[in-house]
Tab-separated table of C-alpha atoms and ligand atoms in Angstrom:
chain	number	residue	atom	x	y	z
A	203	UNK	CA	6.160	-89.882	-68.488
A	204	UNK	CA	3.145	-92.146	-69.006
A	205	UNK	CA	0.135	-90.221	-69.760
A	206	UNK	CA	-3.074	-91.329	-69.040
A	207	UNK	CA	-6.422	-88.948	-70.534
A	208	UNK	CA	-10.019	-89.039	-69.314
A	209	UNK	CA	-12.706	-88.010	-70.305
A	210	UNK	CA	-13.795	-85.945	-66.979
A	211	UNK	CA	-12.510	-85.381	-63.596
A	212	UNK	CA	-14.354	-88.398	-61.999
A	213	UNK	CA	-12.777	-90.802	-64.282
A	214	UNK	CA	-9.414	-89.011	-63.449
A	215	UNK	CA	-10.146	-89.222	-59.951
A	216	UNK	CA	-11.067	-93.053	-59.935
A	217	UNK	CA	-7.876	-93.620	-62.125
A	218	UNK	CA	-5.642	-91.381	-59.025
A	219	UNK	CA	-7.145	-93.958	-56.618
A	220	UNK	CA	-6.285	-97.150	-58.362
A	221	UNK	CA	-2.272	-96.183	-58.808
A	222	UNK	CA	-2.988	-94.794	-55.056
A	223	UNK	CA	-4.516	-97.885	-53.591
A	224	UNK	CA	-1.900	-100.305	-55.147
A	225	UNK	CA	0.861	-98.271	-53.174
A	226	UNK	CA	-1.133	-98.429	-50.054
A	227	UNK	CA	-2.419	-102.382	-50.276
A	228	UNK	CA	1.407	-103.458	-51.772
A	229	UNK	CA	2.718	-101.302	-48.708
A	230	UNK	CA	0.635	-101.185	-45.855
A	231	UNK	CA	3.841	-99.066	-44.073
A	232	UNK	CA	4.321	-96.934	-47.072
A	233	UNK	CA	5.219	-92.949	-47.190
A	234	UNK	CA	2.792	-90.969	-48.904
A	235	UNK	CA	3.698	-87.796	-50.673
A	236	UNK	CA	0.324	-85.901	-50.264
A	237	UNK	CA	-0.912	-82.183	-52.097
A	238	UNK	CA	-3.735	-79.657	-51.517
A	239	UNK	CA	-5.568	-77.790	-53.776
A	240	UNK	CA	-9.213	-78.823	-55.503
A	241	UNK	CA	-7.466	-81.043	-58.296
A	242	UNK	CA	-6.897	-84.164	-55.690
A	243	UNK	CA	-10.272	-83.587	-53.550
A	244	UNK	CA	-11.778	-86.415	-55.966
A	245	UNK	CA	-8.988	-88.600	-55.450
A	246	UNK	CA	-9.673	-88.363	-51.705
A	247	UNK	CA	-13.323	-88.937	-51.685
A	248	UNK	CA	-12.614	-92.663	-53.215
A	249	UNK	CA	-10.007	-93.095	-50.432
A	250	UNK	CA	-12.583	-92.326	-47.777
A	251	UNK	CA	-15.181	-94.121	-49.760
A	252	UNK	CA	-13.094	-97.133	-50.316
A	253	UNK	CA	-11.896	-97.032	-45.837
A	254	UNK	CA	-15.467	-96.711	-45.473
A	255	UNK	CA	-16.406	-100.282	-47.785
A	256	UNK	CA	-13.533	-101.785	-47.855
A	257	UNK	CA	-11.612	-101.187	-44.895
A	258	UNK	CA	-8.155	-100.451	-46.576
A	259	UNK	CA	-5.995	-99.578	-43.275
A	260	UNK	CA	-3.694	-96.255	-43.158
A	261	UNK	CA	-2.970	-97.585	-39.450
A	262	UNK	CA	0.866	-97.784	-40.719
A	263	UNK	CA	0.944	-95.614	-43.600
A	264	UNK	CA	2.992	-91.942	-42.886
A	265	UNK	CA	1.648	-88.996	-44.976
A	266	UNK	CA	4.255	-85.187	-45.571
A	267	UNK	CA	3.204	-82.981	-47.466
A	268	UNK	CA	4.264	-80.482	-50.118
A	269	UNK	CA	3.470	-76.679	-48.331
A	270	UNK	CA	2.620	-74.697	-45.785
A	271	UNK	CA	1.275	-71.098	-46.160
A	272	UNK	CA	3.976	-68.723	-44.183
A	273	UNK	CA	2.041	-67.139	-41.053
A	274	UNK	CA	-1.132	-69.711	-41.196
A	275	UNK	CA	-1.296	-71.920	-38.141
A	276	UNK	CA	-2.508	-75.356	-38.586
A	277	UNK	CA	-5.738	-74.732	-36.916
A	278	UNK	CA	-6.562	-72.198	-39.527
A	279	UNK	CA	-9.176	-73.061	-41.948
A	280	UNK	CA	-7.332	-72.144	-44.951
A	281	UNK	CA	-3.737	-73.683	-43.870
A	282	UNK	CA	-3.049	-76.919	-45.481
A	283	UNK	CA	-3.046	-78.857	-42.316
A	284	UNK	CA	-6.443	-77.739	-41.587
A	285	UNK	CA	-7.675	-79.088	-45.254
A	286	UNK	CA	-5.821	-82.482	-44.933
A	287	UNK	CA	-7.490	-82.864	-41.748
A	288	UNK	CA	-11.037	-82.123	-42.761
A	289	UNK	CA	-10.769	-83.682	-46.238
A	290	UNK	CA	-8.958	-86.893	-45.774
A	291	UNK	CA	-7.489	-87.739	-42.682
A	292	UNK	CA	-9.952	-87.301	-40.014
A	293	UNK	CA	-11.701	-89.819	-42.108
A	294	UNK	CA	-9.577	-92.433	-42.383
A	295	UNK	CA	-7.240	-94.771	-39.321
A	296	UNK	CA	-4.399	-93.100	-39.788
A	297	UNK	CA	-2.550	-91.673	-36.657
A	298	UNK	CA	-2.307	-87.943	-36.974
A	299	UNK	CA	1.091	-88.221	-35.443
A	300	UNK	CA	1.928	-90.078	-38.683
A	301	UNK	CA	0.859	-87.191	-40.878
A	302	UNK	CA	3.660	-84.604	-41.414
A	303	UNK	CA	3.112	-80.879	-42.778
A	304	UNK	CA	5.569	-77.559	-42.733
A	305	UNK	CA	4.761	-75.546	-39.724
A	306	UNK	CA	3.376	-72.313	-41.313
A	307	UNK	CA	4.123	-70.162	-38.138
A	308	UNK	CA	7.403	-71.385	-36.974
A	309	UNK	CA	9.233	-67.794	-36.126
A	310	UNK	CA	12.459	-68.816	-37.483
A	311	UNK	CA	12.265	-70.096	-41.454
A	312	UNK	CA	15.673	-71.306	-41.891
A	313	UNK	CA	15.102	-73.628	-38.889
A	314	UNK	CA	11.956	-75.357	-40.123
A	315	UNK	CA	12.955	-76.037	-43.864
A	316	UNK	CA	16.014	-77.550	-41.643
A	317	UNK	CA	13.618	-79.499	-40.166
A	318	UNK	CA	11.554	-80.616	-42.718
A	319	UNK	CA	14.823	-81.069	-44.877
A	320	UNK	CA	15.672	-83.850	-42.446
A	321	UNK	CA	12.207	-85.421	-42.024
A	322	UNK	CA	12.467	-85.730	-45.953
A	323	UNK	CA	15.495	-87.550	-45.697
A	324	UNK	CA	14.608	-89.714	-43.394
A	325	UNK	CA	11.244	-90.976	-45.028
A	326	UNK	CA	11.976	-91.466	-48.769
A	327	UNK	CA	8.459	-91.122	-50.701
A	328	UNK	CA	6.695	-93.957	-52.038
A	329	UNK	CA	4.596	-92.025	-54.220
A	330	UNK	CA	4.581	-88.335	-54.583
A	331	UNK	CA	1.080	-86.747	-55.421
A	332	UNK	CA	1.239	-83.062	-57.467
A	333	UNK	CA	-1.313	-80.830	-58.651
A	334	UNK	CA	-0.067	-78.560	-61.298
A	335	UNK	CA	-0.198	-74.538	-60.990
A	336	UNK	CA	-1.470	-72.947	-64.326
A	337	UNK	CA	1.620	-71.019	-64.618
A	338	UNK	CA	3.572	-74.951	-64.479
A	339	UNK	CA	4.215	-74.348	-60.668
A	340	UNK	CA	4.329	-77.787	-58.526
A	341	UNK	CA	3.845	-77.579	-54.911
A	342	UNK	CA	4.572	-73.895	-54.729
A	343	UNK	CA	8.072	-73.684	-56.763
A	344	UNK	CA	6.886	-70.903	-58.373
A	345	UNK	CA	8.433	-70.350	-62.544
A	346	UNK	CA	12.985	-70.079	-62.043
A	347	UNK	CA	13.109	-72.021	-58.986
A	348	UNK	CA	16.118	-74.170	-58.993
A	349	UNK	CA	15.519	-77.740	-59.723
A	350	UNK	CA	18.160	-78.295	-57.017
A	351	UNK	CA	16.118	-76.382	-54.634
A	352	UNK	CA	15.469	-78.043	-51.380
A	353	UNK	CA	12.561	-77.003	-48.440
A	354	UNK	CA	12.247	-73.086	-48.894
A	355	UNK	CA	10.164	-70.010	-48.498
A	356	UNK	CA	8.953	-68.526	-51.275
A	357	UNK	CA	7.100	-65.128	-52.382
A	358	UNK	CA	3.829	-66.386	-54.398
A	359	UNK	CA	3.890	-64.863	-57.762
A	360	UNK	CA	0.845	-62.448	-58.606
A	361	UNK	CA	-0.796	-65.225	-61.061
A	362	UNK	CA	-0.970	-67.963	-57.873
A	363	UNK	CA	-2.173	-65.534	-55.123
A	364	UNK	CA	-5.118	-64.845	-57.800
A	365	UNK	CA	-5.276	-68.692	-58.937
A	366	UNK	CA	-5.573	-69.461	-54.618
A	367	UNK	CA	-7.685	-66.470	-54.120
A	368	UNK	CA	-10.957	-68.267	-55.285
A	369	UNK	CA	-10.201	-69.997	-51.731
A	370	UNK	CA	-10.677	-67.019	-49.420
A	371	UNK	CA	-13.161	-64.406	-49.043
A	372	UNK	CA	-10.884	-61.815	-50.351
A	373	UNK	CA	-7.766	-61.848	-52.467
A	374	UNK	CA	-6.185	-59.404	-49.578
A	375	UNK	CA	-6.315	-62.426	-46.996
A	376	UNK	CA	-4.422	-64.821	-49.376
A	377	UNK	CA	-0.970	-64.995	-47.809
A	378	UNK	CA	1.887	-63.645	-49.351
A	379	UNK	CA	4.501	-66.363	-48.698
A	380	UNK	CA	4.789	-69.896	-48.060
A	381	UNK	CA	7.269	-72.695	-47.399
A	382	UNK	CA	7.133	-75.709	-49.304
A	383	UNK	CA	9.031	-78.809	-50.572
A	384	UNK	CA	12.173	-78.457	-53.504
A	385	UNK	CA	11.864	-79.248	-56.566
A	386	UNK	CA	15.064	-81.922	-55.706
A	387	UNK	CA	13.136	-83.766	-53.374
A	388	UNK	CA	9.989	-84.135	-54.559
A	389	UNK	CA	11.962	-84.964	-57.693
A	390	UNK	CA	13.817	-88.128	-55.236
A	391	UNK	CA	10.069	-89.608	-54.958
A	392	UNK	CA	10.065	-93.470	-55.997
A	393	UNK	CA	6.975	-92.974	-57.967
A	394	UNK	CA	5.199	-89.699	-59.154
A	395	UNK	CA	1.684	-88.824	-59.620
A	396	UNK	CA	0.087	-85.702	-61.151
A	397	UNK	CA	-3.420	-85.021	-61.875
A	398	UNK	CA	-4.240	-82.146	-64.205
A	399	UNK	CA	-8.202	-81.324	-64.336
A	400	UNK	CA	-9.693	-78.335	-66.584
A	401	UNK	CA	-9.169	-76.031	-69.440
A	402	UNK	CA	-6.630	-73.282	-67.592
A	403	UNK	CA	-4.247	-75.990	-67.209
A	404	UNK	CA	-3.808	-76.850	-70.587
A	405	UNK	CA	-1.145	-75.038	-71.598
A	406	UNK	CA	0.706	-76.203	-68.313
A	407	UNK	CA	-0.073	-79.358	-69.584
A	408	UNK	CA	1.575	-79.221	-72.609
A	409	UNK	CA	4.804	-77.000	-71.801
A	410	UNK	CA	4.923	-80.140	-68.865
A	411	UNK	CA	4.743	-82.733	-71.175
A	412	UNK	CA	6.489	-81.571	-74.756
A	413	UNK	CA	7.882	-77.714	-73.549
A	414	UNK	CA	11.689	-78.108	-72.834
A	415	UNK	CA	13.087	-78.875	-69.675
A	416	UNK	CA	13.672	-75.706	-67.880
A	417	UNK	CA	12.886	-74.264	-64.750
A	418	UNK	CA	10.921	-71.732	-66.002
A	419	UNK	CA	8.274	-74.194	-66.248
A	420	UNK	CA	9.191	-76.235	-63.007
A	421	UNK	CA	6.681	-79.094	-63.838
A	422	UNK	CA	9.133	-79.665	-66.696
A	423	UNK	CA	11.172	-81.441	-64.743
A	424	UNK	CA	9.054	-84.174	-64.432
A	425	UNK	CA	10.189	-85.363	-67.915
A	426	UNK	CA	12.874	-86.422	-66.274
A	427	UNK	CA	11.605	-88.878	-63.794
A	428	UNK	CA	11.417	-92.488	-64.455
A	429	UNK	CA	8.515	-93.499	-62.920
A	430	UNK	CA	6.451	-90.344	-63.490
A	431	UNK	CA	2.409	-90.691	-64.050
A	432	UNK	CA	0.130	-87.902	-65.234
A	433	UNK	CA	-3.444	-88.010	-65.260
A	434	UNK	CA	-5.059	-85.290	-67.228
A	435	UNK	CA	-8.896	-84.960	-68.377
A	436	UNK	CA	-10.105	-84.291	-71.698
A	437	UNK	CA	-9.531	-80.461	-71.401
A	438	UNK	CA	-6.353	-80.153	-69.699
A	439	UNK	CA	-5.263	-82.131	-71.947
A	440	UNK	CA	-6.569	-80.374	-74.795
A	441	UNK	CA	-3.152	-79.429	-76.401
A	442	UNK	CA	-1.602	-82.326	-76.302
B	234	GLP	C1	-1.584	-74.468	-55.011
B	234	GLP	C2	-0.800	-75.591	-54.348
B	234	GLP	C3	-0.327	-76.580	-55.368
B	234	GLP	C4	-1.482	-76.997	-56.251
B	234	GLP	C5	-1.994	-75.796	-57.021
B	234	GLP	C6	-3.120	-76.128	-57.983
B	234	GLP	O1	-0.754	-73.485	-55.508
B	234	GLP	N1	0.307	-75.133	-53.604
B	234	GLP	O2	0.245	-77.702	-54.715
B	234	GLP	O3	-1.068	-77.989	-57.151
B	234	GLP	O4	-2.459	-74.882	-56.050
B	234	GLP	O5	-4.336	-76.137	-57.305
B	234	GLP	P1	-5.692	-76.664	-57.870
B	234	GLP	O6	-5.592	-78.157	-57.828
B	234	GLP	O7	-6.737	-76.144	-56.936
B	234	GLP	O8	-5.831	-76.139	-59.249
């Protein structure tokens, strides 16, 4: 795993861009392996500031994403499709027919991870963008998923619906379940990047980066990528 430190989340965010922009400029039809959550919101703004000034086309680019929450549809503003929309791709030329996302309220679960399971397949990931949960959770394989896992719907553990809950007006409207991506495939990714910002991801930071490899810290896996980038500021990566 390379590791790169900075010292705040800006300069992480400007450093997410530059390994982001290479895939996108080297690969004008690439497949982007996009995430939610506050951590990449910097990383986003310089992609809409950078369409803006420089004009860097997502006309051919495809976009999937890690999760969905279970029972959110995707014009709900706290479903994942609703914050891709509003904080990157509404701003930028890509087609939203190009920009793929679990359906949170598709009645029968076993037929969408099927679904997504194949969309996967067919579009291997040029880069996969993480976040990392402060319990070492990645997309939302929660601590003892498999690492052969593959699209699934899990319960969210206590610590995430609290983590998420800063989100929503109360921590009783913070869904219960979600589907989202296996560990195996995000895992099959040419090319992974995770950004780390604060102090309550330090210790997920370090059991990441020098725990051992075990799937009760699922971002542990990650040791065993070979093209595997983290990006961590000053106080996540603290304990390193
Ligand atoms: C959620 C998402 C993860 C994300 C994590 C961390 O659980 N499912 O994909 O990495 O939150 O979020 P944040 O970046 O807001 O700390």
């Amino acid at each position: 795993m390379k590791i790169i430190i900075t010292k705040d989340y800006e300069e992480l965010s400007a450093k997410a861009f530059e390994v982001m922009k290479e895939t996108v400029v080297s690969n004008p039809y690439a497949v982007l392996g996009l995430a939610t959550g506050t951590t990449p919101l910097g990383l986003y703004r310089y992609m809409i500031e950078d369409y803006n000034s420089h004009g860097t086309s997502y006309a051919h680019i495809r976009t999937v994403n890690l999760d969905e929450y279970k029972g959110l549809s995707k014009d709900h503003p706290q479903s994942y499709a609703y914050f891709m929309r509003e904080n990157l791709f509404r701003h930028l030329d890509i087609e939203a027919s190009n920009t793929y996302i679990e359906n949170g309220t598709a009645q029968d679960e076993q037929a969408e991870c099927g679904r997504y399971n194949k969309l996967l397949e067919e579009m291997p990931r040029d880069i996969q963008l993480l976040g990392l949960g402060s319990n070492g959770h990645i997309a939302f394989n929660e601590p003892n998923t498999p690492f052969g896992s593959a699209t699934h719907v899990v319960d969210l553990t206590e610590n995430t619906i609290k983590d998420n809950a800063r989100l929503f007006s109360d921590i009783s409207d913070v869904p219960k379940k979600a589907f989202t991506m296996g560990i195996k495939q995000i895992m099959r990714a040419k090319q992974i990047l995770i950004l780390a910002s604060s102090k309550n991801k330090a210790d997920a930071v370090y059991n990441m980066v020098h725990g051992k490899v075990t799937e009760e810290v699922p971002a542990s896996v990650l040791q065993l990528h070979p093209n595997c980038i983290l990006i961590a500021d000053r106080e996540a990566a603290s304990r390193l």
